[in-house]
mmCIF file of C-alpha atoms in Angstrom:
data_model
loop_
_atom_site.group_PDB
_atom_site.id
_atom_site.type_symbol
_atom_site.label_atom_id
_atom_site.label_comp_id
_atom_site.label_asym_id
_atom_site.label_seq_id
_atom_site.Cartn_x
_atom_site.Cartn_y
_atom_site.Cartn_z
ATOM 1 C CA UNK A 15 -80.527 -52.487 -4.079
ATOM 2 C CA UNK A 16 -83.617 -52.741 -1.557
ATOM 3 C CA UNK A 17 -85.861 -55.783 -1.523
ATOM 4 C CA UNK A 18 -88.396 -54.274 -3.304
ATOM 5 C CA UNK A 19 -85.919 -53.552 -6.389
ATOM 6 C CA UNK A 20 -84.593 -56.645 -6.199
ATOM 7 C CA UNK A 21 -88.333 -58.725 -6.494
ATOM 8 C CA UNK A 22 -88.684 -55.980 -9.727
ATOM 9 C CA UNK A 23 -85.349 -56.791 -11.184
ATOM 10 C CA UNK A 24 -86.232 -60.757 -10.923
ATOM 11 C CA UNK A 25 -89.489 -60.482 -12.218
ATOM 12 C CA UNK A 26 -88.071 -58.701 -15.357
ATOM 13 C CA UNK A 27 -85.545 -61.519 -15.956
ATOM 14 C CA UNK A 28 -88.338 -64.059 -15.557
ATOM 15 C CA UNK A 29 -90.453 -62.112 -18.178
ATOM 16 C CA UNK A 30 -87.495 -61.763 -20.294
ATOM 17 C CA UNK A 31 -86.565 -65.577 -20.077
ATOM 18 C CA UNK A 32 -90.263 -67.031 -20.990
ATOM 19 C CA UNK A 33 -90.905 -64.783 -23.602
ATOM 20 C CA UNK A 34 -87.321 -66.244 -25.147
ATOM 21 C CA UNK A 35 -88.679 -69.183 -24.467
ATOM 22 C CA UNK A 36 -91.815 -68.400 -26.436
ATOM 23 C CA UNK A 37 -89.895 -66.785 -29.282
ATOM 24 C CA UNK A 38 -87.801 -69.739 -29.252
ATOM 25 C CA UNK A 39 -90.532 -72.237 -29.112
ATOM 26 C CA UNK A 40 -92.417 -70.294 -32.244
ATOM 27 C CA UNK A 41 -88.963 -70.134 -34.307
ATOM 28 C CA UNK A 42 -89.557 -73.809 -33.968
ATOM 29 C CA UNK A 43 -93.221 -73.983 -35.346
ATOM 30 C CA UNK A 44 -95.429 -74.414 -32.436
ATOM 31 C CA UNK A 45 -98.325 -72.488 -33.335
ATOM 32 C CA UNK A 46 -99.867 -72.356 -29.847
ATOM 33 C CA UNK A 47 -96.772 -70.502 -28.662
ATOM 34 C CA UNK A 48 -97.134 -67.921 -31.721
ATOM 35 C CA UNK A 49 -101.045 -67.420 -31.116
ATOM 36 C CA UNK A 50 -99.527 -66.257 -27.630
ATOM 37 C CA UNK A 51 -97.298 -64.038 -28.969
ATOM 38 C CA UNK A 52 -100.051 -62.624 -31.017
ATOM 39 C CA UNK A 53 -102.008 -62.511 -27.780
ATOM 40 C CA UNK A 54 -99.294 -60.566 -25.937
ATOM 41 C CA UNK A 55 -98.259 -58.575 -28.983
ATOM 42 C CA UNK A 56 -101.698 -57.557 -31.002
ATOM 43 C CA UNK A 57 -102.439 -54.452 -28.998
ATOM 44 C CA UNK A 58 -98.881 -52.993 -30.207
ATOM 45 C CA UNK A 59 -99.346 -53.889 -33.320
ATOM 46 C CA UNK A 60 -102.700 -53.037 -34.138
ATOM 47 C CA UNK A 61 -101.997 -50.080 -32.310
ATOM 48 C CA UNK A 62 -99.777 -48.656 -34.489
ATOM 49 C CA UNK A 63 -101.252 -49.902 -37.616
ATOM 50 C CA UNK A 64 -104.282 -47.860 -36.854
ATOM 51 C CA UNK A 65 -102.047 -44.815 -35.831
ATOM 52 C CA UNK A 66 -100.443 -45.304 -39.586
ATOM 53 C CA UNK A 67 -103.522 -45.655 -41.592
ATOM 54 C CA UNK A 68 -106.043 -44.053 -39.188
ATOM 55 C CA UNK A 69 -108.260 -46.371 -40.626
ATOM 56 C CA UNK A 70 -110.350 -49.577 -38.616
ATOM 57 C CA UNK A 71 -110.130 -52.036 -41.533
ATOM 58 C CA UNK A 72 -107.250 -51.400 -43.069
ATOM 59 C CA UNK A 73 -105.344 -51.475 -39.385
ATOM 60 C CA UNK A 74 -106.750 -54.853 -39.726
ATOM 61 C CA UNK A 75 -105.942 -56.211 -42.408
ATOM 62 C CA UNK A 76 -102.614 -54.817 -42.094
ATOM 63 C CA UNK A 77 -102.060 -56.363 -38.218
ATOM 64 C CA UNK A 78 -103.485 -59.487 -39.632
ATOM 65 C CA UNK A 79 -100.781 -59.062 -42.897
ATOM 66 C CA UNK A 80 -98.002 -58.269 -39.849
ATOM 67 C CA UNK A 81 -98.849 -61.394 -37.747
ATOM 68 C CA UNK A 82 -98.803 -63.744 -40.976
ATOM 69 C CA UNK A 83 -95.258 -61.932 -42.281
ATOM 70 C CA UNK A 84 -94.002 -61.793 -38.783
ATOM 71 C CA UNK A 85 -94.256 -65.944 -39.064
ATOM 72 C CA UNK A 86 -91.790 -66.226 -41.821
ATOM 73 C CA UNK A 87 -89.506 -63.002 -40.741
ATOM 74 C CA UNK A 88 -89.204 -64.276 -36.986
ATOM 75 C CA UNK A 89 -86.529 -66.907 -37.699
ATOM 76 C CA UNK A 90 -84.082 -64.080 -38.237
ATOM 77 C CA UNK A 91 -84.383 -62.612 -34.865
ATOM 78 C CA UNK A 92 -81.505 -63.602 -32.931
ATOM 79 C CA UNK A 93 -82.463 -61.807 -29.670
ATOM 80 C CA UNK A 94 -79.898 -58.510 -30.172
ATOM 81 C CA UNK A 95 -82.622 -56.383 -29.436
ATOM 82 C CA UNK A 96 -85.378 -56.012 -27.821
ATOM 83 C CA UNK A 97 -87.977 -58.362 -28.995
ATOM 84 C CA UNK A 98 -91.146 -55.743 -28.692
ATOM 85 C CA UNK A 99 -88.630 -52.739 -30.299
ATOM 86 C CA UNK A 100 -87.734 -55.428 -33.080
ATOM 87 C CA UNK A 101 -91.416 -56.278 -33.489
ATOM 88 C CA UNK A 102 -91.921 -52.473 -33.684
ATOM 89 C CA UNK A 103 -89.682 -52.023 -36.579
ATOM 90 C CA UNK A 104 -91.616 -54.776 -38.053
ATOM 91 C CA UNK A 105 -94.850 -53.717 -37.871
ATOM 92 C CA UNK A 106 -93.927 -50.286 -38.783
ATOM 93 C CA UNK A 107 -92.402 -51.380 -42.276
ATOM 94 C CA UNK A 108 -95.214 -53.762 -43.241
ATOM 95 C CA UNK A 109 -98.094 -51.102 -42.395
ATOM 96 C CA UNK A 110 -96.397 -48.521 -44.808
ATOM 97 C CA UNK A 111 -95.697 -51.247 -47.471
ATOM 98 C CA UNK A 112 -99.208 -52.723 -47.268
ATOM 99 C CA UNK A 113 -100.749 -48.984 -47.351
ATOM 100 C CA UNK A 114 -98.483 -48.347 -50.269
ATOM 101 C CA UNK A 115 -100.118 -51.472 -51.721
ATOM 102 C CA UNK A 116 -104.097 -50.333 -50.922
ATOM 103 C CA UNK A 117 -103.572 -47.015 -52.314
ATOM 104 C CA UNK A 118 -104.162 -47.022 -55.841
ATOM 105 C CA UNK A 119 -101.176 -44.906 -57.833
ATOM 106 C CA UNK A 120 -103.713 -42.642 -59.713
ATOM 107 C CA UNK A 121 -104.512 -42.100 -56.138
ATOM 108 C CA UNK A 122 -101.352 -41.294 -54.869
ATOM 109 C CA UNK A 123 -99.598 -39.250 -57.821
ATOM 110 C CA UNK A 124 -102.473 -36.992 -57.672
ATOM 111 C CA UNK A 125 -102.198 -36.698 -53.946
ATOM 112 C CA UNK A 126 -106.004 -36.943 -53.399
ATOM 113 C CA UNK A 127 -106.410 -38.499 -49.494
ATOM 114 C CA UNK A 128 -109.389 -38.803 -48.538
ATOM 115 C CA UNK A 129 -108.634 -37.464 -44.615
ATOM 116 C CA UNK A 130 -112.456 -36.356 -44.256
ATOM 117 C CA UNK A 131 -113.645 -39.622 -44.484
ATOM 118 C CA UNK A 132 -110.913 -40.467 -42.139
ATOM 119 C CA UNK A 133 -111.524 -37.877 -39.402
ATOM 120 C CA UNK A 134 -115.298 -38.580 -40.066
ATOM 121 C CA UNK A 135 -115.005 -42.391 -39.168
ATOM 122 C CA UNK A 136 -112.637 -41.233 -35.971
ATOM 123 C CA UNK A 137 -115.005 -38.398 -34.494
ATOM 124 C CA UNK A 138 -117.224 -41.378 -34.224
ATOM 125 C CA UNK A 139 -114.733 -43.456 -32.505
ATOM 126 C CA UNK A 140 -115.588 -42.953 -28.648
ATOM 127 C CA UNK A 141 -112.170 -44.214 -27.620
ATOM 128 C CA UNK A 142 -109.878 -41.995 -29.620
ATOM 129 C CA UNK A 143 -108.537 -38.870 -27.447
ATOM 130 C CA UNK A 144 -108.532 -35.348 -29.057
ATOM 131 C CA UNK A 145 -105.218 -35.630 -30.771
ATOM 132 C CA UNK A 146 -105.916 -38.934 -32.204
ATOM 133 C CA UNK A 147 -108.255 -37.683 -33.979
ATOM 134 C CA UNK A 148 -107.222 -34.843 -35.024
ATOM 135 C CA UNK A 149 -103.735 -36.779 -36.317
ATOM 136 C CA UNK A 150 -106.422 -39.185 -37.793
ATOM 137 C CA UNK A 151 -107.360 -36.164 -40.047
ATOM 138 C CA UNK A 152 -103.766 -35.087 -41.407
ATOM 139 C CA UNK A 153 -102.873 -35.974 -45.126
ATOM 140 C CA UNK A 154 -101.530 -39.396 -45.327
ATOM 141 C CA UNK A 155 -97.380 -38.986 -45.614
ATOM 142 C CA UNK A 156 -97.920 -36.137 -42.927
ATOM 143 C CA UNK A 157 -99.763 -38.280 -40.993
ATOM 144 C CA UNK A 158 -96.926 -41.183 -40.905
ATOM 145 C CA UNK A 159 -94.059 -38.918 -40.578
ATOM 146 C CA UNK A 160 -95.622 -37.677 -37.734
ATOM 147 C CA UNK A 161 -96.907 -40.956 -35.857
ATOM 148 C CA UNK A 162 -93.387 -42.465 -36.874
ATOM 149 C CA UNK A 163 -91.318 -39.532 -35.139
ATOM 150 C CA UNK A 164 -93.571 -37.422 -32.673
ATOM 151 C CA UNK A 165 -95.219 -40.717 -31.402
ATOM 152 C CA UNK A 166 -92.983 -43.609 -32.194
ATOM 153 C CA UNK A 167 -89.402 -41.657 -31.673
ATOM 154 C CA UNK A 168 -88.243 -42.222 -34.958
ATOM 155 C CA UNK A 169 -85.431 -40.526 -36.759
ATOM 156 C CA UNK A 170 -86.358 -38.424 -39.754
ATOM 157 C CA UNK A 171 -83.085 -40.766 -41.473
ATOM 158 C CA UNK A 172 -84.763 -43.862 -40.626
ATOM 159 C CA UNK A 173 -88.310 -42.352 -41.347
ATOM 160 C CA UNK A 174 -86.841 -41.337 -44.702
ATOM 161 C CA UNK A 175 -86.001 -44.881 -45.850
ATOM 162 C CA UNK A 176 -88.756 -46.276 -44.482
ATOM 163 C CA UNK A 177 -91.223 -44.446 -46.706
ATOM 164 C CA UNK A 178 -88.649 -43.921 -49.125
ATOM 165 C CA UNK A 179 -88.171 -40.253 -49.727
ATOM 166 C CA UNK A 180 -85.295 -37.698 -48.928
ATOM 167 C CA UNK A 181 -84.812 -36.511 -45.080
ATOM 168 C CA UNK A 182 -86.068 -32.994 -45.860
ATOM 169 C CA UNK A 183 -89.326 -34.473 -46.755
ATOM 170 C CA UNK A 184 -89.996 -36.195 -44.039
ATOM 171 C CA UNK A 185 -88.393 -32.853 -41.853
ATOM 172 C CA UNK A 186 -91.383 -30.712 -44.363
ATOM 173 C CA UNK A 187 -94.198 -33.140 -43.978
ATOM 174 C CA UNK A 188 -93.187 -33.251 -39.868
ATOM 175 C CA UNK A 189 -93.887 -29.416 -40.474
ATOM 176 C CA UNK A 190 -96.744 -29.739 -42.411
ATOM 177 C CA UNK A 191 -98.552 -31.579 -39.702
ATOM 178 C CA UNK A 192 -97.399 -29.893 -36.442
ATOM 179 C CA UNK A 193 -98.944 -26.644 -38.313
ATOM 180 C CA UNK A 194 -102.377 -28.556 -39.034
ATOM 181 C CA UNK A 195 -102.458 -29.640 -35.447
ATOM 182 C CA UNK A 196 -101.696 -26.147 -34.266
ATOM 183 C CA UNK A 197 -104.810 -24.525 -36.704
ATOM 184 C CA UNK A 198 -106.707 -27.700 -35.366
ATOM 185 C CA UNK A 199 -105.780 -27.388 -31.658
ATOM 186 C CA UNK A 200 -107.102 -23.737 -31.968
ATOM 187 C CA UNK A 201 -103.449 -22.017 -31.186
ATOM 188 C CA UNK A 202 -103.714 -20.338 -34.712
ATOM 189 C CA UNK B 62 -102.183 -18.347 -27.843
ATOM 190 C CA UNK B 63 -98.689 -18.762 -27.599
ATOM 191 C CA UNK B 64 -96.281 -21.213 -29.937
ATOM 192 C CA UNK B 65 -94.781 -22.526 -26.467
ATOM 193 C CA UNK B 66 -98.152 -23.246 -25.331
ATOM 194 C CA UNK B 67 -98.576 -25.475 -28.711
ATOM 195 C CA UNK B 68 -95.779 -27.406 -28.324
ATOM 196 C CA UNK B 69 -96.030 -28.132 -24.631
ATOM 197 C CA UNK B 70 -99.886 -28.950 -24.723
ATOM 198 C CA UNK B 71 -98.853 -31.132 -27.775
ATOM 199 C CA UNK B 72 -96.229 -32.815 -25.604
ATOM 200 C CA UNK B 73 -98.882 -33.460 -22.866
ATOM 201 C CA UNK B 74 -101.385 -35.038 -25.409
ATOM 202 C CA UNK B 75 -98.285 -37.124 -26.594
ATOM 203 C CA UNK B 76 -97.105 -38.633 -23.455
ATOM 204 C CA UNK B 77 -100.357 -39.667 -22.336
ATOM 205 C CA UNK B 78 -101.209 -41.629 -25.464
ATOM 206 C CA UNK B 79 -102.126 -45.228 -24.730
ATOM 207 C CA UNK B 80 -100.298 -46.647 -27.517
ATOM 208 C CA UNK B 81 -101.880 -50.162 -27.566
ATOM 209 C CA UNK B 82 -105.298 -50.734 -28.790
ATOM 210 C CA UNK B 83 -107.218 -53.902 -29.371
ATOM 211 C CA UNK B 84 -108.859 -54.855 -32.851
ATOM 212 C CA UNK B 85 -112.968 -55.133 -32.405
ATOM 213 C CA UNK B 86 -112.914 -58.218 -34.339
ATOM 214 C CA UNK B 87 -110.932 -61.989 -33.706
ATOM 215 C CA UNK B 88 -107.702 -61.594 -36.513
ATOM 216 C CA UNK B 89 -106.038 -64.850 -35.374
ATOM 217 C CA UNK B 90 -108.235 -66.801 -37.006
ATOM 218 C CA UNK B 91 -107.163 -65.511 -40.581
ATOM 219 C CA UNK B 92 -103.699 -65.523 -39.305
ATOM 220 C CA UNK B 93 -104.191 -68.917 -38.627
ATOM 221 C CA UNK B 94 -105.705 -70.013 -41.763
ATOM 222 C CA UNK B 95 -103.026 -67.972 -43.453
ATOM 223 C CA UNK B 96 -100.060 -70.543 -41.737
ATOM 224 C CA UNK B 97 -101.972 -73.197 -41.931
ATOM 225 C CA UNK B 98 -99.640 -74.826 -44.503
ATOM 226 C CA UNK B 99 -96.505 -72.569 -43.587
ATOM 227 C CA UNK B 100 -93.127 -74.263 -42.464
ATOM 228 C CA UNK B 101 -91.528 -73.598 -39.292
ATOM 229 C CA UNK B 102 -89.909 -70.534 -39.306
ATOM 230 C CA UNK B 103 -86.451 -71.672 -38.553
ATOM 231 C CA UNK B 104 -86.837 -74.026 -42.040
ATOM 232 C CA UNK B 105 -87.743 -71.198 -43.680
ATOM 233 C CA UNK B 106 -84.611 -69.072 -42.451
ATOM 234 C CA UNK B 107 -82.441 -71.732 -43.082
ATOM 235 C CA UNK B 108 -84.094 -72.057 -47.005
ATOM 236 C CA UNK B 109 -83.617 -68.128 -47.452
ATOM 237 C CA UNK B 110 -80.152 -68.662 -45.847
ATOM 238 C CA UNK B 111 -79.549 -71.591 -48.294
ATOM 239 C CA UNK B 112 -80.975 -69.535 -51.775
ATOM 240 C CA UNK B 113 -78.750 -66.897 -51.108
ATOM 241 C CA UNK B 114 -75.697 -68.475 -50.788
ATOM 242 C CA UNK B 115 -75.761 -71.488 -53.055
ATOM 243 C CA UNK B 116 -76.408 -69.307 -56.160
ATOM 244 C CA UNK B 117 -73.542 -67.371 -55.110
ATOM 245 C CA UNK B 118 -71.420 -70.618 -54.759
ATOM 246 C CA UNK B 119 -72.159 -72.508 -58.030
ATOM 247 C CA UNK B 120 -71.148 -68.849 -59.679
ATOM 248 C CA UNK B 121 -67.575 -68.176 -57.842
ATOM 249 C CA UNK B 122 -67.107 -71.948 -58.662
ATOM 250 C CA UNK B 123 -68.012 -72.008 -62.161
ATOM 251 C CA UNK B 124 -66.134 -68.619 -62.601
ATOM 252 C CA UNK B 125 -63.157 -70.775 -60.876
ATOM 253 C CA UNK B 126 -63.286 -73.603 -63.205
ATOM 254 C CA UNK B 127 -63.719 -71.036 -66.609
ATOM 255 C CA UNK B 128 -60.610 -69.166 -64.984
ATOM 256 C CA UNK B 129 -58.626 -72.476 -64.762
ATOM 257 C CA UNK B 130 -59.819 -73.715 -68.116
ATOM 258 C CA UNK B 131 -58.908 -70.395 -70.218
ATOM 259 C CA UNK B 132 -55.206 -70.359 -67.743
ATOM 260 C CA UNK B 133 -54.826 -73.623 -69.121
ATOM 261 C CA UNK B 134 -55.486 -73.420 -72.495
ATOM 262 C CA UNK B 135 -53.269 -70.043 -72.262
ATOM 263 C CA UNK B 136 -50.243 -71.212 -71.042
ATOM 264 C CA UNK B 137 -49.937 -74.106 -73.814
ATOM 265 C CA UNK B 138 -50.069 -72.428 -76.544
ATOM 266 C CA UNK B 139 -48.376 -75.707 -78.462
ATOM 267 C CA UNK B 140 -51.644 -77.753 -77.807
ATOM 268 C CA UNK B 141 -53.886 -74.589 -79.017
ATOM 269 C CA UNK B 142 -54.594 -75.759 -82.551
ATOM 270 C CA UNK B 143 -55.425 -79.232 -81.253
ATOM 271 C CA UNK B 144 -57.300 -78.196 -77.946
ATOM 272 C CA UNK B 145 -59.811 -75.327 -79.336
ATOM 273 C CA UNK B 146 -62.310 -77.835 -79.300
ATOM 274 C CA UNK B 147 -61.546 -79.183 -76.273
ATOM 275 C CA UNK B 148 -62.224 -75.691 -74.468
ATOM 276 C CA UNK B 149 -65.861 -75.448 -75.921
ATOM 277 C CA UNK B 150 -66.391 -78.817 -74.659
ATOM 278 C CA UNK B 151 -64.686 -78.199 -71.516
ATOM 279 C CA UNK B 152 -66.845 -74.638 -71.754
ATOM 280 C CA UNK B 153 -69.949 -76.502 -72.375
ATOM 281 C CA UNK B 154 -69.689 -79.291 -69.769
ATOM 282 C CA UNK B 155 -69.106 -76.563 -67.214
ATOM 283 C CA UNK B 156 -71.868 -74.639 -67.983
ATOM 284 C CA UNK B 157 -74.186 -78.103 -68.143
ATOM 285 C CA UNK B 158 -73.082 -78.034 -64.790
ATOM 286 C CA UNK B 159 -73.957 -75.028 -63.736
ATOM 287 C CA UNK B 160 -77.412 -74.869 -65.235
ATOM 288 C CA UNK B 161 -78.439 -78.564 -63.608
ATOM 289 C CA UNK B 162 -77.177 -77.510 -60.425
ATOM 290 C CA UNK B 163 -79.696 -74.378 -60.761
ATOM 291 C CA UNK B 164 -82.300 -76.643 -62.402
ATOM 292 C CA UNK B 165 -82.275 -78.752 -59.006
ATOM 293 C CA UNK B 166 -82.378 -76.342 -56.564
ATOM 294 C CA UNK B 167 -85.103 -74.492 -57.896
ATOM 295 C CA UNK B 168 -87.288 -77.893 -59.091
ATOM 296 C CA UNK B 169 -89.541 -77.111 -56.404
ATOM 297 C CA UNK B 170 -89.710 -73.367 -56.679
ATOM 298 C CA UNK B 171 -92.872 -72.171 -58.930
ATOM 299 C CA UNK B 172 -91.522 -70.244 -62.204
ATOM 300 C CA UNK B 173 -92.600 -66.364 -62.457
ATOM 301 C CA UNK B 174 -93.030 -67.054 -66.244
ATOM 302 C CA UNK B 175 -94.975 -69.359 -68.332
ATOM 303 C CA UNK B 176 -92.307 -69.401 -71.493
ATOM 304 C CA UNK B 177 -89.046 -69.894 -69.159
ATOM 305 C CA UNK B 178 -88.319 -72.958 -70.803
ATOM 306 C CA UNK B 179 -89.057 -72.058 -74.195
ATOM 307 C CA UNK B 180 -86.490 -69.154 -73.682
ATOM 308 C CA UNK B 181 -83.849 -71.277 -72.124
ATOM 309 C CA UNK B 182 -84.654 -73.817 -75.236
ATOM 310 C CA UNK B 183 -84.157 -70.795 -77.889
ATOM 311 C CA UNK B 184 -81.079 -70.255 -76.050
ATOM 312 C CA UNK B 185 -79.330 -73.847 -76.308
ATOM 313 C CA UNK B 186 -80.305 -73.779 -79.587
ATOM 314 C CA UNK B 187 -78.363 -70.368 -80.186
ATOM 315 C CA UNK B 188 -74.992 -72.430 -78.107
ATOM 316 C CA UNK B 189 -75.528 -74.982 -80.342
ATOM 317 C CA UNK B 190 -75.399 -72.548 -83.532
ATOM 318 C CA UNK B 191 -72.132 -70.736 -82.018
ATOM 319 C CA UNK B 192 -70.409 -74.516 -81.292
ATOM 320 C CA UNK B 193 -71.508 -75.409 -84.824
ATOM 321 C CA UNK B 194 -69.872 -71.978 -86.240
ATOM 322 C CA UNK B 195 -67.136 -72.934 -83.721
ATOM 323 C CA UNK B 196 -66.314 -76.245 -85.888
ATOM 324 C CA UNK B 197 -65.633 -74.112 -89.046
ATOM 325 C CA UNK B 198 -63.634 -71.532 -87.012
ATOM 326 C CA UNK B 199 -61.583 -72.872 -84.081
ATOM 327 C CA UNK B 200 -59.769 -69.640 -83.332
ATOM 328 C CA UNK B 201 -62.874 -67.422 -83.749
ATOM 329 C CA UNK B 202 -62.432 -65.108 -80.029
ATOM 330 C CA UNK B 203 -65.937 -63.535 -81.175
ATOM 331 C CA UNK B 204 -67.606 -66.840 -81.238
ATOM 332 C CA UNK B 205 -66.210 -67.599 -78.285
ATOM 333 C CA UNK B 206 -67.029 -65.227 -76.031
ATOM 334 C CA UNK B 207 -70.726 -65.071 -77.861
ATOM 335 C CA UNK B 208 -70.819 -68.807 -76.555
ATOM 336 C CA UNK B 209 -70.091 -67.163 -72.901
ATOM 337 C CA UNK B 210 -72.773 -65.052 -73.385
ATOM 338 C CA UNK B 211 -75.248 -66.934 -74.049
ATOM 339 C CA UNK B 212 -74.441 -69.662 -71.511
ATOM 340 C CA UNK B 213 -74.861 -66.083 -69.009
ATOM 341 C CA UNK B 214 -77.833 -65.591 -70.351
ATOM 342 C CA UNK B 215 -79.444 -69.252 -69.328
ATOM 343 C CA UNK B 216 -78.253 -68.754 -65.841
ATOM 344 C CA UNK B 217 -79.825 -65.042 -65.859
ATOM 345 C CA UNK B 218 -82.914 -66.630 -67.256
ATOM 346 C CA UNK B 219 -83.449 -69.633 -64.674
ATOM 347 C CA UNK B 220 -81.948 -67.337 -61.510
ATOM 348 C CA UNK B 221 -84.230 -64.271 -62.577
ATOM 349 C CA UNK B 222 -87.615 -66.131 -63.219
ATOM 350 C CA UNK B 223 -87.248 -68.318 -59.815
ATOM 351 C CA UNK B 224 -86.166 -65.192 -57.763
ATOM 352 C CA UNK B 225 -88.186 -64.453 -54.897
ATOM 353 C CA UNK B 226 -87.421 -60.538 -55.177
ATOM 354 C CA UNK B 227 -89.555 -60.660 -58.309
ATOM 355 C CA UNK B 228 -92.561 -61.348 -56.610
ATOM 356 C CA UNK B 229 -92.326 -58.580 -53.838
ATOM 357 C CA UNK B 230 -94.149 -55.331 -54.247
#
């Protein structure tokens, strides 16, 4: 290995030893060592909370609902994985359980989404590129499956009992959105 | 324009997604409020660790001791005419056990229900009923396996109604 690889390959381990010591420090309590996690981790998070609901204030509320569930959860992780992929999974599951928990059933059995108001609130969004918004715009479950597999790299197994519903679903609502994006993108 | 030409543009808008984004207002503060009175989240592994287990623990060893008990009373058959009451007591001591073992661990743990202990209440009055019956009727198997069941039903009750499953969404 040149020098150069081996100053990269010692700065990794150094990163990868104080955030263990951070994680470690946090499983212990200190609060000033989580609000630096939250500092290191929040653009991840909210991130993909906003990806998921494609909306400001619930992104949020649900980063906010990750951070304060990621407090009681983060005792369990025993550093088999990567600590950002583990937070990942995290985040993911929360967002889809807390949007589960906004949406109101009449809501949801009757499949009404308001996307419109959605794409509405993310044309006016200067920082959002062209595909963000237009993925802001897909129906909701077509919007998740696809964040969760074309952006996150996702399975359509794990996506599947994550939101719970059958593979095939998750393979037809994949579908459903690439064919949106396509009319969207102006290729149909 | 082409299908190919979808996927590949698609693929170019993908990879050069910036993933992270930062919130426009200060979360932590919530977040903060919202831990304020939290344990440390080791303790609170440890607790969950602790709740799943020791529920699991009191049952294999009460279903030990009913095992033993019935073995015993089994293989003497001489004694049986003299020692029917002694297996509801020994029944009913176990199962006093049991339930104050479940009564302490959860002591601290908020109820789900309101009428918990009214139902638990209805429920030693029903043991006391069967024991009662039990008295008249020492060889009664029906009686004694409704006995059983309703010493079940107690742990159900106390186990179900201080289960933190109940109160997830």
């Amino acid at each position: 290995m040149n020098i150069q690889g081996n100053v990269v390959s010692a700065q990794s381990a150094f990163a990868d030893k104080s955030e263990r010591d951070l994680i470690s420090a946090v499983q212990q309590g200190d609060k000033k060592a989580y609000q630096t996690l939250y500092q290191t981790y929040i653009g991840q998070v909210y991130g993909l909370c906003y990806r998921l609901t494609s909306d400001k204030s619930l992104a949020e509320d649900a980063s906010q609902e990750v951070f304060i569930q990621l407090w009681r959860k983060i005792g369990n992780y025993k550093g088999d994985s990567k600590f950002s992929t583990w937070l990942h999974t995290v985040t993911s599951n929360i967002t889809i359980s807390y949007l589960r928990k906004q949406r109101g059933w009449v809501k949801r059995m009757f499949n009404i989404e308001d996307t419109e108001a959605n794409y509405y609130a993310a044309d006016q969004a200067t920082d959002l590129s062209e595909l963000e918004r237009h993925v802001s715009r897909l129906p909701e479950r077509a919007r998740i499956v696809f964040v969760l597999h074309a952006i996150e790299g996702y399975r359509h197994e794990d996506i599947a009992s994550m939101m719970n519903m059958a593979v095939g679903s998750s393979k037809a609502q994949f579908h459903r959105a690439k064919q949106l994006l396509k009319e969207w993108m102006g290729y149909e | 324009m082409s299908n190919r030409n979808f996927e590949s543009d698609l693929r170019a808008q993908l990879d050069s997604l910036n993933k992270e984004k930062l919130p426009e207002r200060d979360l932590w503060a919530g977040i903060e409020i919202a831990l304020a009175e939290e344990a440390a989240p080791n303790q609170q592994a440890q607790k969950r660790r602790t709740n799943s287990t020791a529920p699991k623990v009191v049952a294999m060893a009460a279903s030990f001791a009913l095992v033993a008990v019935i073995s015993w009373f089994s293989l003497n058959p001489s004694t049986q005419q003299m020692t029917q009451q002694d297996l509801v007591s020994a029944l009913s001591s176990q199962h006093q056990m049991q339930k104050n073992a479940l009564l302490v661990k959860f002591q601290d743990q908020p109820a789900l229900t309101e009428n918990w202990q009214k139902q638990l209440a209805e429920l030693d009055e029903a043991a006391e009923a069967i024991k009662a019956a039990l008295k008249h009727d020492e060889n009664n198997m029906a009686l004694l396996k409704m006995l059983q069941n309703v010493h079940q039903q107690q742990i159900d009750l106390i186990e179900r109604v201080h289960s933190p499953k109940w109160r997830q969404i």
